[in-house]
Amino acid sequence: MLAVVDIPAQPADPDADIIPSLMAGNDAALMSLMERHLSKIQALAYHMLGDAFMAEDVAQTVFLKTWQNAPAWVPGKARLLTWMRRVATNQCLDVLKKKRPILAETLPDMPSERPEAFENIVAGERKAAVTAAMDALPGRQRAALSLSYFQHVSQKEGAEILGISVVAYESLLGRARKALKKTLMLDERINP
Amino acid sequence: MTQDEFTKMIETYGVDPARWPADLSVQAQMFMTDNAQAAEHIMKADAALDAALNELSAPTPSDLLKKRILNTARPLAKTDVIPVRKTGTLNWRSVAALMLGTFALGFGGANLLPTNAPDIATTYAQSDTDWQSTAEDLGLSDTYAWVEGVSVDGT
């Protein structure tokens, strides 16, 4: 079923110039689309899934869906990149629903009597600690954080991608950041 | 902007002004100027979180991924598959014509089967081949491919 997403009219689409060629099945237009957005879509999937290989699979799916659905694209109704981000986000949320929870062993060892502050963890383990903390977030919180922090989307666009209000989107963001600060023991107000 | 509003914004968006909502950015900057010490205290934990999140740099897409996308997309070019129907309705006339022709051929063919006809599975397998041939003969290859979910060359 074509995903002509019900998103309110957007400002001018920066990809408007290649959409006609995409709709006509032009390979060069697909290459151009990849040059513009493959990094962003893969990065979104990477930050949502924490796995480079799965991120590539999601990115491939998003671009193929874009390619297949291009003939029925309605210009002016939504920005192409917003639509692609929405497809990527939904794809990742589906993956996360099926993913098994991360085992505690993936977190760096910390003495139980005196948990070590994040800033004291050696650099090589910090990425693993942050990845594990992100993995522990509920899917929609992780999606909101990935869109806002890593993709730099506006709160309006982020809310539209997730199909929620701006207030609900900001609530997801706040809860995600609070959970991460707690997990990483960054906030003395939460972890005195 | 009050201290509570500033705190809530920092806890939602982090400490980088580039990520702050456009309608709050100016007020937040003014709060920081007027309340430097309080702002620094409020921002401390989220500054540390932002630094931690910045450790998660995404890998660059490989050339292999681009080739995979192109190689998978090319066989799906619009000349090879039935385009998505904008109206969302089926071309019932073509499907009906195919079914009618198939039924006629199948019925006529069945009457020619020997009394010791092969089992049903084999008969259906033969019928599948017959339907494709019938579709081709009637100039309905594209419709057959759409119904069966295959490309015109049968893959």
PDB file of N, CA, C and O in Angstrom, chain B residues 1-25:
ATOM      1  N   MET B   1      12.291  34.596  30.616  1.00  0.00           N
ATOM      2  CA  MET B   1      12.225  33.149  30.858  1.00  0.00           C
ATOM      3  C   MET B   1      12.564  32.877  32.331  1.00  0.00           C
ATOM      4  O   MET B   1      13.546  33.407  32.859  1.00  0.00           O
ATOM      5  N   THR B   2      11.740  32.066  32.946  1.00  0.00           N
ATOM      6  CA  THR B   2      12.004  31.740  34.351  1.00  0.00           C
ATOM      7  C   THR B   2      13.041  30.635  34.437  1.00  0.00           C
ATOM      8  O   THR B   2      13.361  29.962  33.441  1.00  0.00           O
ATOM      9  N   GLN B   3      13.530  30.415  35.658  1.00  0.00           N
ATOM     10  CA  GLN B   3      14.526  29.365  35.863  1.00  0.00           C
ATOM     11  C   GLN B   3      13.919  27.998  35.549  1.00  0.00           C
ATOM     12  O   GLN B   3      14.589  27.140  34.957  1.00  0.00           O
ATOM     13  N   ASP B   4      12.661  27.800  35.952  1.00  0.00           N
ATOM     14  CA  ASP B   4      12.009  26.507  35.676  1.00  0.00           C
ATOM     15  C   ASP B   4      11.868  26.265  34.175  1.00  0.00           C
ATOM     16  O   ASP B   4      12.072  25.154  33.689  1.00  0.00           O
ATOM     17  N   GLU B   5      11.529  27.318  33.444  1.00  0.00           N
ATOM     18  CA  GLU B   5      11.383  27.178  31.982  1.00  0.00           C
ATOM     19  C   GLU B   5      12.742  26.868  31.344  1.00  0.00           C
ATOM     20  O   GLU B   5      12.838  26.042  30.440  1.00  0.00           O
ATOM     21  N   PHE B   6      13.768  27.531  31.827  1.00  0.00           N
ATOM     22  CA  PHE B   6      15.120  27.283  31.300  1.00  0.00           C
ATOM     23  C   PHE B   6      15.533  25.840  31.598  1.00  0.00           C
ATOM     24  O   PHE B   6      16.064  25.137  30.727  1.00  0.00           O
ATOM     25  N   THR B   7      15.266  25.409  32.821  1.00  0.00           N
ATOM     26  CA  THR B   7      15.625  24.041  33.229  1.00  0.00           C
ATOM     27  C   THR B   7      14.909  23.034  32.346  1.00  0.00           C
ATOM     28  O   THR B   7      15.514  22.067  31.856  1.00  0.00           O
ATOM     29  N   LYS B   8      13.629  23.239  32.130  1.00  0.00           N
ATOM     30  CA  LYS B   8      12.851  22.297  31.328  1.00  0.00           C
ATOM     31  C   LYS B   8      13.385  22.243  29.889  1.00  0.00           C
ATOM     32  O   LYS B   8      13.494  21.171  29.281  1.00  0.00           O
ATOM     33  N   MET B   9      13.753  23.405  29.356  1.00  0.00           N
ATOM     34  CA  MET B   9      14.273  23.426  27.989  1.00  0.00           C
ATOM     35  C   MET B   9      15.596  22.669  27.897  1.00  0.00           C
ATOM     36  O   MET B   9      15.831  21.896  26.977  1.00  0.00           O
ATOM     37  N   ILE B  10      16.475  22.901  28.867  1.00  0.00           N
ATOM     38  CA  ILE B  10      17.772  22.221  28.869  1.00  0.00           C
ATOM     39  C   ILE B  10      17.580  20.725  29.008  1.00  0.00           C
ATOM     40  O   ILE B  10      18.246  19.922  28.335  1.00  0.00           O
ATOM     41  N   GLU B  11      16.661  20.320  29.890  1.00  0.00           N
ATOM     42  CA  GLU B  11      16.433  18.895  30.118  1.00  0.00           C
ATOM     43  C   GLU B  11      15.776  18.218  28.924  1.00  0.00           C
ATOM     44  O   GLU B  11      15.818  16.997  28.796  1.00  0.00           O
ATOM     45  N   THR B  12      15.172  18.996  28.047  1.00  0.00           N
ATOM     46  CA  THR B  12      14.528  18.432  26.847  1.00  0.00           C
ATOM     47  C   THR B  12      15.467  18.426  25.649  1.00  0.00           C
ATOM     48  O   THR B  12      15.528  17.459  24.899  1.00  0.00           O
ATOM     49  N   TYR B  13      16.218  19.512  25.490  1.00  0.00           N
ATOM     50  CA  TYR B  13      16.990  19.673  24.255  1.00  0.00           C
ATOM     51  C   TYR B  13      18.509  19.642  24.444  1.00  0.00           C
ATOM     52  O   TYR B  13      19.245  19.605  23.463  1.00  0.00           O
ATOM     53  N   GLY B  14      18.971  19.697  25.680  1.00  0.00           N
ATOM     54  CA  GLY B  14      20.414  19.712  25.887  1.00  0.00           C
ATOM     55  C   GLY B  14      20.954  21.128  25.924  1.00  0.00           C
ATOM     56  O   GLY B  14      20.206  22.110  25.921  1.00  0.00           O
ATOM     57  N   VAL B  15      22.274  21.263  25.919  1.00  0.00           N
ATOM     58  CA  VAL B  15      22.912  22.552  26.172  1.00  0.00           C
ATOM     59  C   VAL B  15      23.366  23.275  24.910  1.00  0.00           C
ATOM     60  O   VAL B  15      23.814  24.415  24.989  1.00  0.00           O
ATOM     61  N   ASP B  16      23.247  22.644  23.760  1.00  0.00           N
ATOM     62  CA  ASP B  16      23.683  23.280  22.509  1.00  0.00           C
ATOM     63  C   ASP B  16      22.591  24.206  21.992  1.00  0.00           C
ATOM     64  O   ASP B  16      21.516  23.738  21.627  1.00  0.00           O
ATOM     65  N   PRO B  17      22.847  25.513  21.927  1.00  0.00           N
ATOM     66  CA  PRO B  17      21.818  26.441  21.447  1.00  0.00           C
ATOM     67  C   PRO B  17      21.298  26.103  20.049  1.00  0.00           C
ATOM     68  O   PRO B  17      20.153  26.426  19.715  1.00  0.00           O
ATOM     69  N   ALA B  18      22.113  25.413  19.255  1.00  0.00           N
ATOM     70  CA  ALA B  18      21.672  25.041  17.903  1.00  0.00           C
ATOM     71  C   ALA B  18      20.485  24.081  17.950  1.00  0.00           C
ATOM     72  O   ALA B  18      19.748  23.955  16.973  1.00  0.00           O
ATOM     73  N   ARG B  19      20.319  23.401  19.071  1.00  0.00           N
ATOM     74  CA  ARG B  19      19.218  22.425  19.182  1.00  0.00           C
ATOM     75  C   ARG B  19      18.006  23.003  19.901  1.00  0.00           C
ATOM     76  O   ARG B  19      16.989  22.319  20.023  1.00  0.00           O
ATOM     77  N   TRP B  20      18.125  24.207  20.405  1.00  0.00           N
ATOM     78  CA  TRP B  20      16.998  24.804  21.141  1.00  0.00           C
ATOM     79  C   TRP B  20      15.916  25.239  20.163  1.00  0.00           C
ATOM     80  O   TRP B  20      16.214  25.652  19.032  1.00  0.00           O
ATOM     81  N   PRO B  21      14.642  25.160  20.575  1.00  0.00           N
ATOM     82  CA  PRO B  21      13.574  25.659  19.704  1.00  0.00           C
ATOM     83  C   PRO B  21      13.814  27.125  19.382  1.00  0.00           C
ATOM     84  O   PRO B  21      14.210  27.912  20.249  1.00  0.00           O
ATOM     85  N   ALA B  22      13.532  27.496  18.146  1.00  0.00           N
ATOM     86  CA  ALA B  22      13.827  28.856  17.687  1.00  0.00           C
ATOM     87  C   ALA B  22      13.107  29.910  18.541  1.00  0.00           C
ATOM     88  O   ALA B  22      13.645  30.984  18.807  1.00  0.00           O
ATOM     89  N   ASP B  23      11.888  29.567  18.985  1.00  0.00           N
ATOM     90  CA  ASP B  23      11.108  30.570  19.720  1.00  0.00           C
ATOM     91  C   ASP B  23      11.579  30.726  21.181  1.00  0.00           C
ATOM     92  O   ASP B  23      11.105  31.623  21.870  1.00  0.00           O
ATOM     93  N   LEU B  24      12.481  29.875  21.634  1.00  0.00           N
ATOM     94  CA  LEU B  24      12.970  29.973  23.025  1.00  0.00           C
ATOM     95  C   LEU B  24      14.435  30.391  23.092  1.00  0.00           C
ATOM     96  O   LEU B  24      14.930  30.769  24.158  1.00  0.00           O
ATOM     97  N   SER B  25      15.101  30.329  21.973  1.00  0.00           N
ATOM     98  CA  SER B  25      16.553  30.486  21.969  1.00  0.00           C
ATOM     99  C   SER B  25      17.002  31.837  22.511  1.00  0.00           C
ATOM    100  O   SER B  25      17.904  31.919  23.361  1.00  0.00           O
TER     101      SER B  25
END
